[in-house]
C-alpha positions as protocol buffer text, in pm:
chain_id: "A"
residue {
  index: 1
  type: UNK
  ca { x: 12095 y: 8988 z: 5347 }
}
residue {
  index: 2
  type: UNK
  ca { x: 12087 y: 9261 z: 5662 }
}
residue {
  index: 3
  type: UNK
  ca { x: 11992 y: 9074 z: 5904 }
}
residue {
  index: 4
  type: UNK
  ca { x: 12036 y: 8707 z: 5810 }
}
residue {
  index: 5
  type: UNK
  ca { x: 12413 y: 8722 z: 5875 }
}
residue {
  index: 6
  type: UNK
  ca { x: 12734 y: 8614 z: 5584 }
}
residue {
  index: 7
  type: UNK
  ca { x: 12716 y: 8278 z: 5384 }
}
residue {
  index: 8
  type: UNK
  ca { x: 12963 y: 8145 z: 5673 }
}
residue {
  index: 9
  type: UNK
  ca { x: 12716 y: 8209 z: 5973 }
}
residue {
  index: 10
  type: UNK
  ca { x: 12572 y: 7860 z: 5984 }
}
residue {
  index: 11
  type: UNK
  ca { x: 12877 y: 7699 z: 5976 }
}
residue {
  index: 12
  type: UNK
  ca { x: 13066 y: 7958 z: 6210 }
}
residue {
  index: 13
  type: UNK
  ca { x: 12739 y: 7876 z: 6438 }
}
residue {
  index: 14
  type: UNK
  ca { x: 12846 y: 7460 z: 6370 }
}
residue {
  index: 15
  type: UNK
  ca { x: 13167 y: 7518 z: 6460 }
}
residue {
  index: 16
  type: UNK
  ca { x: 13065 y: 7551 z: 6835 }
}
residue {
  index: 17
  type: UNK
  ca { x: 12840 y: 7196 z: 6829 }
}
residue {
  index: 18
  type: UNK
  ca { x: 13121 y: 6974 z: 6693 }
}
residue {
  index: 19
  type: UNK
  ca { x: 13207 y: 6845 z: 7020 }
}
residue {
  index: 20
  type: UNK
  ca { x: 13000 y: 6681 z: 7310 }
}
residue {
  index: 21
  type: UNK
  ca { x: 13058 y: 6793 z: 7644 }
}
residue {
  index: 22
  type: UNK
  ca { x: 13387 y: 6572 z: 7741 }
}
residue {
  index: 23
  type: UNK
  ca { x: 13526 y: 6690 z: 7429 }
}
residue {
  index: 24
  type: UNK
  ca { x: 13478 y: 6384 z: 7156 }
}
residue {
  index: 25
  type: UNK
  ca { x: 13405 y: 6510 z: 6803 }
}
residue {
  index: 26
  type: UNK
  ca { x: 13009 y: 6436 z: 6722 }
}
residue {
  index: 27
  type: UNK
  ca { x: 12983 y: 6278 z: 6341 }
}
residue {
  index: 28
  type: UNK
  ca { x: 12658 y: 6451 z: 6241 }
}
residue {
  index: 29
  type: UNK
  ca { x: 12770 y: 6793 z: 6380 }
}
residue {
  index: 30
  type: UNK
  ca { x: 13087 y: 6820 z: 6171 }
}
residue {
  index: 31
  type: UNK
  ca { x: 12906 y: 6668 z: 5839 }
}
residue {
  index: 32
  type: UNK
  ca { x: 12658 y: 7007 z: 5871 }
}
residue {
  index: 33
  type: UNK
  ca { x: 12961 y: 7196 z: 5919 }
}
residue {
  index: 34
  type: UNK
  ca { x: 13104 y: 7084 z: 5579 }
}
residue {
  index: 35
  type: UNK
  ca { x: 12766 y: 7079 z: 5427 }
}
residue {
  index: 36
  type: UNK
  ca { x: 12677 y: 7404 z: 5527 }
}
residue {
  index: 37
  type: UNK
  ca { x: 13043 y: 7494 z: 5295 }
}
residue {
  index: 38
  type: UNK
  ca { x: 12859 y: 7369 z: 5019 }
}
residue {
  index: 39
  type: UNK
  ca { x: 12694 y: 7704 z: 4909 }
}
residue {
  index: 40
  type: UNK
  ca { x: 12964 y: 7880 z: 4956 }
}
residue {
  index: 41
  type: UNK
  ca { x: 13151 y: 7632 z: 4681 }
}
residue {
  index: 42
  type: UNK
  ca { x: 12845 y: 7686 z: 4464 }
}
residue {
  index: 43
  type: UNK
  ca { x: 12972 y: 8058 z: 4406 }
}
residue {
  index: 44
  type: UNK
  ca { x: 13306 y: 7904 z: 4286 }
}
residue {
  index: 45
  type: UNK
  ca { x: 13111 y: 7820 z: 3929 }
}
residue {
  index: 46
  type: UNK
  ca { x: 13273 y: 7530 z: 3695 }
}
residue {
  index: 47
  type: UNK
  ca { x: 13584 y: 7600 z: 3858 }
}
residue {
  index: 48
  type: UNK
  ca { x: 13491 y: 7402 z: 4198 }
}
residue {
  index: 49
  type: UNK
  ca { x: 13260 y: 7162 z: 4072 }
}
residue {
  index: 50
  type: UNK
  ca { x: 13487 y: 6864 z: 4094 }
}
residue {
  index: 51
  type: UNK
  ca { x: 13639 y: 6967 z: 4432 }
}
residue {
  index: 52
  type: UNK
  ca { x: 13238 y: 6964 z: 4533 }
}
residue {
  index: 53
  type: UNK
  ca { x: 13106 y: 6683 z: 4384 }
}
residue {
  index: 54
  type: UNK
  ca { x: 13404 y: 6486 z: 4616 }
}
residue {
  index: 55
  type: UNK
  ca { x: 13356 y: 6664 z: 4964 }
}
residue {
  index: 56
  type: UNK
  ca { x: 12936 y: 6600 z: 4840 }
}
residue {
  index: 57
  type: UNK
  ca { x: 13033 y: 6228 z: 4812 }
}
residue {
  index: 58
  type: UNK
  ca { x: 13279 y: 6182 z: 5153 }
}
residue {
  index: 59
  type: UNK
  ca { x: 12992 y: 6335 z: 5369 }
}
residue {
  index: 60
  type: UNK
  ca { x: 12719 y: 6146 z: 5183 }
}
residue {
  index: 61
  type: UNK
  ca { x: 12943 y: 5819 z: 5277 }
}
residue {
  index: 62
  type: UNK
  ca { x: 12977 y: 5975 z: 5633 }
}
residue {
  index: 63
  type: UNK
  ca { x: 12622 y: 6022 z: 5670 }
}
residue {
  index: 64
  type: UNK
  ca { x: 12482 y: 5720 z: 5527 }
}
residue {
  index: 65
  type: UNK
  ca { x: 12710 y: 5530 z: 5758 }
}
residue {
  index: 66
  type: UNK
  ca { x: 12611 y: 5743 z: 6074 }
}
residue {
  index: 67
  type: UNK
  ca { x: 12226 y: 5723 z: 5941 }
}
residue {
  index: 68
  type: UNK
  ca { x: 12260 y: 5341 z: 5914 }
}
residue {
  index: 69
  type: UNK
  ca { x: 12286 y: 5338 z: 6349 }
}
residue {
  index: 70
  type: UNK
  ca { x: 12290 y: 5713 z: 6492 }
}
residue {
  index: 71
  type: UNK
  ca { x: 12387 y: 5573 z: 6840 }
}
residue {
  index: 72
  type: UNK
  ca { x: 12663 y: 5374 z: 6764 }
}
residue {
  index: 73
  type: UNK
  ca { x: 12792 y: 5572 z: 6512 }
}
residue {
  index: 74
  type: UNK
  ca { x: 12718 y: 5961 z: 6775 }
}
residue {
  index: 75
  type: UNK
  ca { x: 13091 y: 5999 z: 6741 }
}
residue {
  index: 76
  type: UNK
  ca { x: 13291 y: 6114 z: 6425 }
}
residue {
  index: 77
  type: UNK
  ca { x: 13564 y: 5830 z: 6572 }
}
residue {
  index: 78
  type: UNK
  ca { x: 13337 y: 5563 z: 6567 }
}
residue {
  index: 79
  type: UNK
  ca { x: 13267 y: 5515 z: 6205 }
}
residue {
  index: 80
  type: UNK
  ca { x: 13620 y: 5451 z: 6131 }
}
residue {
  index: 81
  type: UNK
  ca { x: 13735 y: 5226 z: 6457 }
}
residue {
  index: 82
  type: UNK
  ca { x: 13441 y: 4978 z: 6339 }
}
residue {
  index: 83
  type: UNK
  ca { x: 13673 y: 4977 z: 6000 }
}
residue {
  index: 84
  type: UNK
  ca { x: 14003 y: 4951 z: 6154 }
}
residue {
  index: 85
  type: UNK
  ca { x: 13881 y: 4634 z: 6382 }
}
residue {
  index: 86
  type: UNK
  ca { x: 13735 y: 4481 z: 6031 }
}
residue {
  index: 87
  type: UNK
  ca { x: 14057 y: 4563 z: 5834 }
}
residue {
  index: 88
  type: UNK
  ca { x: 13902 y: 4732 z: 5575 }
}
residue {
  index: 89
  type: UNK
  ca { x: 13943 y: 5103 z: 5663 }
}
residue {
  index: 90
  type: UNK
  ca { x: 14222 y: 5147 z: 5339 }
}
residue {
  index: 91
  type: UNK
  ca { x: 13981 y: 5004 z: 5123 }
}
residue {
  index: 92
  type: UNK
  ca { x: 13904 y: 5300 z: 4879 }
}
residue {
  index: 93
  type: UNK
  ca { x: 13521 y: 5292 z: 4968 }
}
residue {
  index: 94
  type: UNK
  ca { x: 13601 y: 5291 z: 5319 }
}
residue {
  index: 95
  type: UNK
  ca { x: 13429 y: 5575 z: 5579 }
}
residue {
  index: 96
  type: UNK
  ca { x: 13784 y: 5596 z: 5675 }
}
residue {
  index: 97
  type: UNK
  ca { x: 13858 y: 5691 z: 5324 }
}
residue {
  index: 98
  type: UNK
  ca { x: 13643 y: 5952 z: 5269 }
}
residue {
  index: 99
  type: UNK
  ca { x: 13717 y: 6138 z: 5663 }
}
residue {
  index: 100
  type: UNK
  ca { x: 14040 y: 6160 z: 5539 }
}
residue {
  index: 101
  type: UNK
  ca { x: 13979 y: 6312 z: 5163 }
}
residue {
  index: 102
  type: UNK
  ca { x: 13716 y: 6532 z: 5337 }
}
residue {
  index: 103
  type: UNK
  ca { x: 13895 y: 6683 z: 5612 }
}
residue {
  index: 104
  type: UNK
  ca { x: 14175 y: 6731 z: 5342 }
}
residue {
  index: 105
  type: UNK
  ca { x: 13952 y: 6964 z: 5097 }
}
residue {
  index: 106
  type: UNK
  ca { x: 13849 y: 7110 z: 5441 }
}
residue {
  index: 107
  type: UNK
  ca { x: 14178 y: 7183 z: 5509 }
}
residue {
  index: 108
  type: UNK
  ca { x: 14201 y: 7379 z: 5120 }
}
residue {
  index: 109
  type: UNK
  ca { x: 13917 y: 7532 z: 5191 }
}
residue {
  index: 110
  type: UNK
  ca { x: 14045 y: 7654 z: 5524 }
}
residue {
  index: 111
  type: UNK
  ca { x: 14344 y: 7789 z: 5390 }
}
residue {
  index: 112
  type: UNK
  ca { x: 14228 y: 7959 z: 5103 }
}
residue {
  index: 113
  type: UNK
  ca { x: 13990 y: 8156 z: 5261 }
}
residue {
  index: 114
  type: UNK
  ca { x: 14222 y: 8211 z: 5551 }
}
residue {
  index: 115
  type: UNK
  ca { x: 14459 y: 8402 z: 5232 }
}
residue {
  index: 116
  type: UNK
  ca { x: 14179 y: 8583 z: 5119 }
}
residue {
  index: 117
  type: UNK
  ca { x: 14102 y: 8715 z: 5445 }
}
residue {
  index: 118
  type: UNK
  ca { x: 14475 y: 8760 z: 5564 }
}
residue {
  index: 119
  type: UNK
  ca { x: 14555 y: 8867 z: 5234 }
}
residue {
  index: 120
  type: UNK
  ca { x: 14288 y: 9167 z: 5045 }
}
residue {
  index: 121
  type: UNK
  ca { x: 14551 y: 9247 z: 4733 }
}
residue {
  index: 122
  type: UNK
  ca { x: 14617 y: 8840 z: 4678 }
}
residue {
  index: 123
  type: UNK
  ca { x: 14430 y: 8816 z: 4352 }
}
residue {
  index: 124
  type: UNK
  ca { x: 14172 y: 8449 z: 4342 }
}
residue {
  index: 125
  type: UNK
  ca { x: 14402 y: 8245 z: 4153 }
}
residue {
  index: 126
  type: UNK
  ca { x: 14745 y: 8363 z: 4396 }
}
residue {
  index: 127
  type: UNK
  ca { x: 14464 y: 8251 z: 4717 }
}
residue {
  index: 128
  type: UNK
  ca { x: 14374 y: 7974 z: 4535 }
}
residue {
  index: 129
  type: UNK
  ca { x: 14679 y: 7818 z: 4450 }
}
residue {
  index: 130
  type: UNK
  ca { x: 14884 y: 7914 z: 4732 }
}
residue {
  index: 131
  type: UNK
  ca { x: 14581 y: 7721 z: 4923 }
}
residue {
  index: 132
  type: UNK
  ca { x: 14658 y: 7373 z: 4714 }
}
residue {
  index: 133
  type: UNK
  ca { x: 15055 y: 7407 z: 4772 }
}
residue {
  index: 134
  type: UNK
  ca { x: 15003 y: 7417 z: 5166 }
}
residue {
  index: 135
  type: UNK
  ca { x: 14745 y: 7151 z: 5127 }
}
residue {
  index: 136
  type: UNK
  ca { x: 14607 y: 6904 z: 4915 }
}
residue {
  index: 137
  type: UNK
  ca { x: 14904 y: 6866 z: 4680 }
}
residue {
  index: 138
  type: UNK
  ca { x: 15112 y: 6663 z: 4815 }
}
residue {
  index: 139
  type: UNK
  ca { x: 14855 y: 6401 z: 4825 }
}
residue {
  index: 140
  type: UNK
  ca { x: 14766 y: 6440 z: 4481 }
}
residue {
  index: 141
  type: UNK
  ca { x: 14884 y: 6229 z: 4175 }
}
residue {
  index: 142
  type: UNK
  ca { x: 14980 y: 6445 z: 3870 }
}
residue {
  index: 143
  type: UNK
  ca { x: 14685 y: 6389 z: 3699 }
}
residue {
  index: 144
  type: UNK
  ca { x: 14429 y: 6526 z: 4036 }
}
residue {
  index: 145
  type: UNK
  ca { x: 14711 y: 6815 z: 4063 }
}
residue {
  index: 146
  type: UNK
  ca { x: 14709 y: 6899 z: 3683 }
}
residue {
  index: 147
  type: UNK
  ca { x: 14296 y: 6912 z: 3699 }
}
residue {
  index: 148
  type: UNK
  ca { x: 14277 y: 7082 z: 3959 }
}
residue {
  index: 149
  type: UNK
  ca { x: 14532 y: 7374 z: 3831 }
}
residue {
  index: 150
  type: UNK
  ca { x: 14267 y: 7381 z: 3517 }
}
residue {
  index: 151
  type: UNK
  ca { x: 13999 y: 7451 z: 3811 }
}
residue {
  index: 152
  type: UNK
  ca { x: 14216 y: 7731 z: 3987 }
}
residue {
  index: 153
  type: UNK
  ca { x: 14225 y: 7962 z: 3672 }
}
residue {
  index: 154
  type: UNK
  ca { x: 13868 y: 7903 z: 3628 }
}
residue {
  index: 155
  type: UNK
  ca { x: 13791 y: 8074 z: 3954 }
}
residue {
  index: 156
  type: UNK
  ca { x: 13569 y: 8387 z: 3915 }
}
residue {
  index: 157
  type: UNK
  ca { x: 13783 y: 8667 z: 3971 }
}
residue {
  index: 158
  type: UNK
  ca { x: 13810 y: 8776 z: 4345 }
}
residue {
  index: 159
  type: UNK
  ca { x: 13581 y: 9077 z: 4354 }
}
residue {
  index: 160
  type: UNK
  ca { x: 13331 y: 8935 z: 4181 }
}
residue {
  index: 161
  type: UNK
  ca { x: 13372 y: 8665 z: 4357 }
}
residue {
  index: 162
  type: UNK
  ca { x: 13333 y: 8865 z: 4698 }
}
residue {
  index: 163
  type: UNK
  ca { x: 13069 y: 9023 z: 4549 }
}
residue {
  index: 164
  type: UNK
  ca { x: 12851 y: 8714 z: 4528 }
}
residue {
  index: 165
  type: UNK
  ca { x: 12899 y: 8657 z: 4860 }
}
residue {
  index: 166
  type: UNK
  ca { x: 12731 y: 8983 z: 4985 }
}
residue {
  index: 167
  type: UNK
  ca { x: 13030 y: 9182 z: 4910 }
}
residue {
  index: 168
  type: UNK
  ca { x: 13400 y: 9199 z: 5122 }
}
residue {
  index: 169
  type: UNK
  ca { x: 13221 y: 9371 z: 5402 }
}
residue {
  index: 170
  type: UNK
  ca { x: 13325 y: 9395 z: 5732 }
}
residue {
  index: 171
  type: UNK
  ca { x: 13100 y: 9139 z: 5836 }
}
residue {
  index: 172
  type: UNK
  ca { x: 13217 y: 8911 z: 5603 }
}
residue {
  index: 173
  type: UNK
  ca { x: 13563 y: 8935 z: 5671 }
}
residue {
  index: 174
  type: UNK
  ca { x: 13539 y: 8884 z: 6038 }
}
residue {
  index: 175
  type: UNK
  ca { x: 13296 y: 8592 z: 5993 }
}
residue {
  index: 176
  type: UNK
  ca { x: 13593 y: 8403 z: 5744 }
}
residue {
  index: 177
  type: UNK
  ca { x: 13827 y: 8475 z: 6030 }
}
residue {
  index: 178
  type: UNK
  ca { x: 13654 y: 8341 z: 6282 }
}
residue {
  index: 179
  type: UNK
  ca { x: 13521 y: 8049 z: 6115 }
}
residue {
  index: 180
  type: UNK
  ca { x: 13890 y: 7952 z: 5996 }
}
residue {
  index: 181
  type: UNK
  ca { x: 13998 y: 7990 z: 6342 }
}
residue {
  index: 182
  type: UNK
  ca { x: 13723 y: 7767 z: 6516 }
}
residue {
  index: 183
  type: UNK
  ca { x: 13726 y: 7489 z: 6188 }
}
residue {
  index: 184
  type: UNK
  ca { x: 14145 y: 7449 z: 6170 }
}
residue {
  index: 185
  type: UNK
  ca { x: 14211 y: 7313 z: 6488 }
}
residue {
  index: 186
  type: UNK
  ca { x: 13904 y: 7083 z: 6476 }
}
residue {
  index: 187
  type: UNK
  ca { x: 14063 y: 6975 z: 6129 }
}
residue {
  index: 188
  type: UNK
  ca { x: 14386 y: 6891 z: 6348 }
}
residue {
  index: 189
  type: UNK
  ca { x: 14242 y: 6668 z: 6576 }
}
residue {
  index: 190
  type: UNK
  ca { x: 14101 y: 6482 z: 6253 }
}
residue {
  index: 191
  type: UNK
  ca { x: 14420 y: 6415 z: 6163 }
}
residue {
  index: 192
  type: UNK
  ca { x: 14583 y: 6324 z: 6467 }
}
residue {
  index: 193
  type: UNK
  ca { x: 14329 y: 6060 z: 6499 }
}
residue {
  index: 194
  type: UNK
  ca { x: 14385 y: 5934 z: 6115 }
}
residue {
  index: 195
  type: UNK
  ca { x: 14802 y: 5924 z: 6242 }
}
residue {
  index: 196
  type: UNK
  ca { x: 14715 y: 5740 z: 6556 }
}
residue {
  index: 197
  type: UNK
  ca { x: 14527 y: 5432 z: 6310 }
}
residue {
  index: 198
  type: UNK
  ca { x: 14787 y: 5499 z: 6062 }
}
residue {
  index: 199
  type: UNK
  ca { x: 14561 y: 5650 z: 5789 }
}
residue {
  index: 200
  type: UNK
  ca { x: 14743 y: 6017 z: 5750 }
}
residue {
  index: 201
  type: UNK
  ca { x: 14971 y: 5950 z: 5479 }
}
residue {
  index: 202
  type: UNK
  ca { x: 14696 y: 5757 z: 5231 }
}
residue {
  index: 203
  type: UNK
  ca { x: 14805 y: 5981 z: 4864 }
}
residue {
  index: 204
  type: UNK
  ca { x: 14535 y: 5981 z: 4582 }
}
């Protein structure tokens, strides 16, 4: 891997393309910044295979959507506005929909790899779990929240885990930190928007 940077260089490098030059958030921009997290969840094993087969689905939605009319559709915004005028952005197979479920497992993701870097003695399933508390839980029915603690102690253990991603190397390290510190707030604004049309609070 010298050389060819950490699994997190491509999407630390998407981090800085996300918005246009007056600031609005670009839709095919932040889809390759989640898709380029999709590797990285490969290393997770069984244990993330659900979580990734959803964020796989909300960007394929995304994209399809954006792919469908790349100009109208430039910004992230866009794709659910065109919902909210038609009244159907609650509709379960809404764009709206999946923005929201995907900048939620963002979020996870986010925050679990913030405790793993913030936190080198926190053992995977501690990171893991501590991760789905701050995030994704309350939005989850009991039956998402009792799969998903099934997933968490199926998590490769964290040095092997580290391992697989080139190994808990300096590098590493400072390319999680960065990336979780250039991603969260772009997560934010996500949100705020979602609040503004009233789609924040949506639970599974």
């Amino acid at each position: 891997m010298a050389g060819s940077g950490t699994v997190f260089t491509s999407a630390l490098e998407g981090t800085n393309h996300v918005k246009s030059e007056t600031g609005e958030m670009l839709t095919k921009p932040f889809l390759d910044v989640c898709k380029h997290l999709l590797p990285v969840l490969d290393k997770f094993g069984a244990a993330f295979a659900p979580v990734k087969s959803d964020i796989g689905n909300n960007i394929s939605r995304l994209d399809s959507k954006y792919s469908s009319n790349p100009s109208e559709f430039n910004l992230l915004y866009s794709l659910v506005q065109v919902e909210i005028e038609a009244k159907n952005a609650k509709s379960s197979s809404s764009c709206t929909n999946a923005l929201l479920w995907l900048t939620r497992a963002m979020d996870y993701l986010v925050e679990l790899f913030r405790n793993l870097h913030d936190n080198p003695d926190w053992p995977m399933s501690k990171a893991c779990s501590e991760a789905y508390g701050k995030t994704l839980k309350k939005w989850h029915n009991w039956l998402a929240s009792s799969s998903f603690s099934v997933g968490i102690k199926l998590a490769p253990d964290r040095k092997k885990f580290m391992d697989i991603l080139g190994g808990e190397t300096p590098d590493l390290n400072s390319d999680i930190g960065k990336f979780c510190t250039n991603f969260s707030p772009l997560l934010q604004e996500n949100h705020k928007f979602l609040d503004s049309v009233g789609m924040d609070n949506v639970k599974a």
